Amino acid sequence: MRQPRPAHALQDVLVAALAEVPADVPPLEAVSVTLQSATGVFEERGETVRRRQAVIAAHPELRERELIKLASIAAALAAELRRRGVAEPYASLAAETGVAVFKTAFERWVDDPDPPDFAQVVRDTFDALRAVTSGR
C-alpha cells in the first residue's frame, strides 16, 4: 500500500478503506463503514485533534480550508464509488451525505469531554440521518 500524502492523509485512508468494503454493500452503507474506519486516525491523536479543531474554529480562513478538504474527500469517495460501479447521482449523493454525517459526527466527538469511540458517534449520526429521512 502506498504511503498517505501528508496533506491528504485522511482522504487517502478513507479511499483505501472504501476500496476494501465488499462490492455488494449499498453505497451509503459502504460510506458509513468507511467513515467508521477513521476511528484510529482520531482516537490515537485525541487531545491533539481537539486542540487542532479549536484553532480551526477560531479562524474563518482555517474553517474555509477545512471545508475545502471535506469537499475533496467527498469527491474522492464519489470517484471510488463510481470505480466500484455506482452510477451518478448515487455515487455523489452517498459521498456528499457521508461527508455531512462525518462533519457532524466529528464535531460531536470533539465537543464531548468523554466521547465514545468515534465509530460509535458515526453510527449514531447515521442513525439520526435515517430518523430524519424517515420522518421519525
CSV table of N, CA, C and O in Angstrom, one decimal, residues 16-26 29-31 33-34 84:
chain,number,residue,atom,x,y,z
A,16,ALA,N,-8.9,4.3,0.6
A,16,ALA,CA,-8.4,2.9,0.7
A,16,ALA,C,-9.3,2.0,1.5
A,16,ALA,O,-9.6,0.9,1.1
A,17,ALA,N,-9.9,2.6,2.6
A,17,ALA,CA,-10.9,1.8,3.3
A,17,ALA,C,-12.2,1.5,2.5
A,17,ALA,O,-12.7,0.4,2.5
A,18,LEU,N,-12.6,2.5,1.7
A,18,LEU,CA,-13.8,2.2,0.9
A,18,LEU,C,-13.5,1.2,-0.2
A,18,LEU,O,-14.3,0.3,-0.5
A,19,ALA,N,-12.3,1.1,-0.7
A,19,ALA,CA,-11.9,0.1,-1.7
A,19,ALA,C,-12.0,-1.3,-1.1
A,19,ALA,O,-12.2,-2.2,-1.8
A,20,GLU,N,-11.8,-1.4,0.2
A,20,GLU,CA,-11.9,-2.7,0.9
A,20,GLU,C,-13.3,-3.2,1.3
A,20,GLU,O,-13.5,-4.3,1.6
A,21,VAL,N,-14.3,-2.3,1.2
A,21,VAL,CA,-15.6,-2.7,1.6
A,21,VAL,C,-16.2,-3.6,0.5
A,21,VAL,O,-16.0,-3.3,-0.7
A,22,PRO,N,-16.8,-4.7,0.8
A,22,PRO,CA,-17.3,-5.6,-0.2
A,22,PRO,C,-18.2,-4.9,-1.2
A,22,PRO,O,-19.0,-4.0,-0.8
A,23,ALA,N,-18.1,-5.3,-2.5
A,23,ALA,CA,-18.8,-4.6,-3.5
A,23,ALA,C,-20.4,-4.7,-3.4
A,23,ALA,O,-21.1,-3.8,-3.9
A,24,ASP,N,-20.9,-5.7,-2.7
A,24,ASP,CA,-22.3,-5.8,-2.6
A,24,ASP,C,-22.9,-5.0,-1.5
A,24,ASP,O,-24.2,-5.0,-1.3
A,25,VAL,N,-22.1,-4.2,-0.7
A,25,VAL,CA,-22.6,-3.3,0.3
A,25,VAL,C,-23.2,-2.1,-0.4
A,25,VAL,O,-22.5,-1.5,-1.2
A,26,PRO,N,-24.4,-1.7,-0.1
A,26,PRO,CA,-25.0,-0.5,-0.7
A,26,PRO,C,-24.1,0.8,-0.5
A,26,PRO,O,-23.4,0.9,0.5
A,29,GLU,N,-24.2,2.7,2.9
A,29,GLU,CA,-23.7,1.9,4.0
A,29,GLU,C,-22.2,1.7,3.8
A,29,GLU,O,-21.4,1.6,4.8
A,30,ALA,N,-21.7,1.6,2.6
A,30,ALA,CA,-20.2,1.4,2.3
A,30,ALA,C,-19.5,2.7,2.8
A,30,ALA,O,-18.5,2.6,3.4
A,31,VAL,N,-20.1,3.8,2.6
A,31,VAL,CA,-19.5,5.1,3.1
A,31,VAL,C,-19.5,5.1,4.6
A,31,VAL,O,-18.6,5.5,5.3
A,33,VAL,N,-19.4,2.6,6.7
A,33,VAL,CA,-18.4,1.6,7.2
A,33,VAL,C,-17.0,2.3,7.0
A,33,VAL,O,-16.2,2.2,7.9
A,34,THR,N,-16.8,3.0,5.9
A,34,THR,CA,-15.6,3.6,5.6
A,34,THR,C,-15.3,4.7,6.7
A,34,THR,O,-14.2,4.8,7.2
A,84,ARG,N,-16.3,1.6,-8.3
A,84,ARG,CA,-16.9,0.3,-7.9
A,84,ARG,C,-18.2,0.0,-8.7
A,84,ARG,O,-18.9,-1.0,-8.4
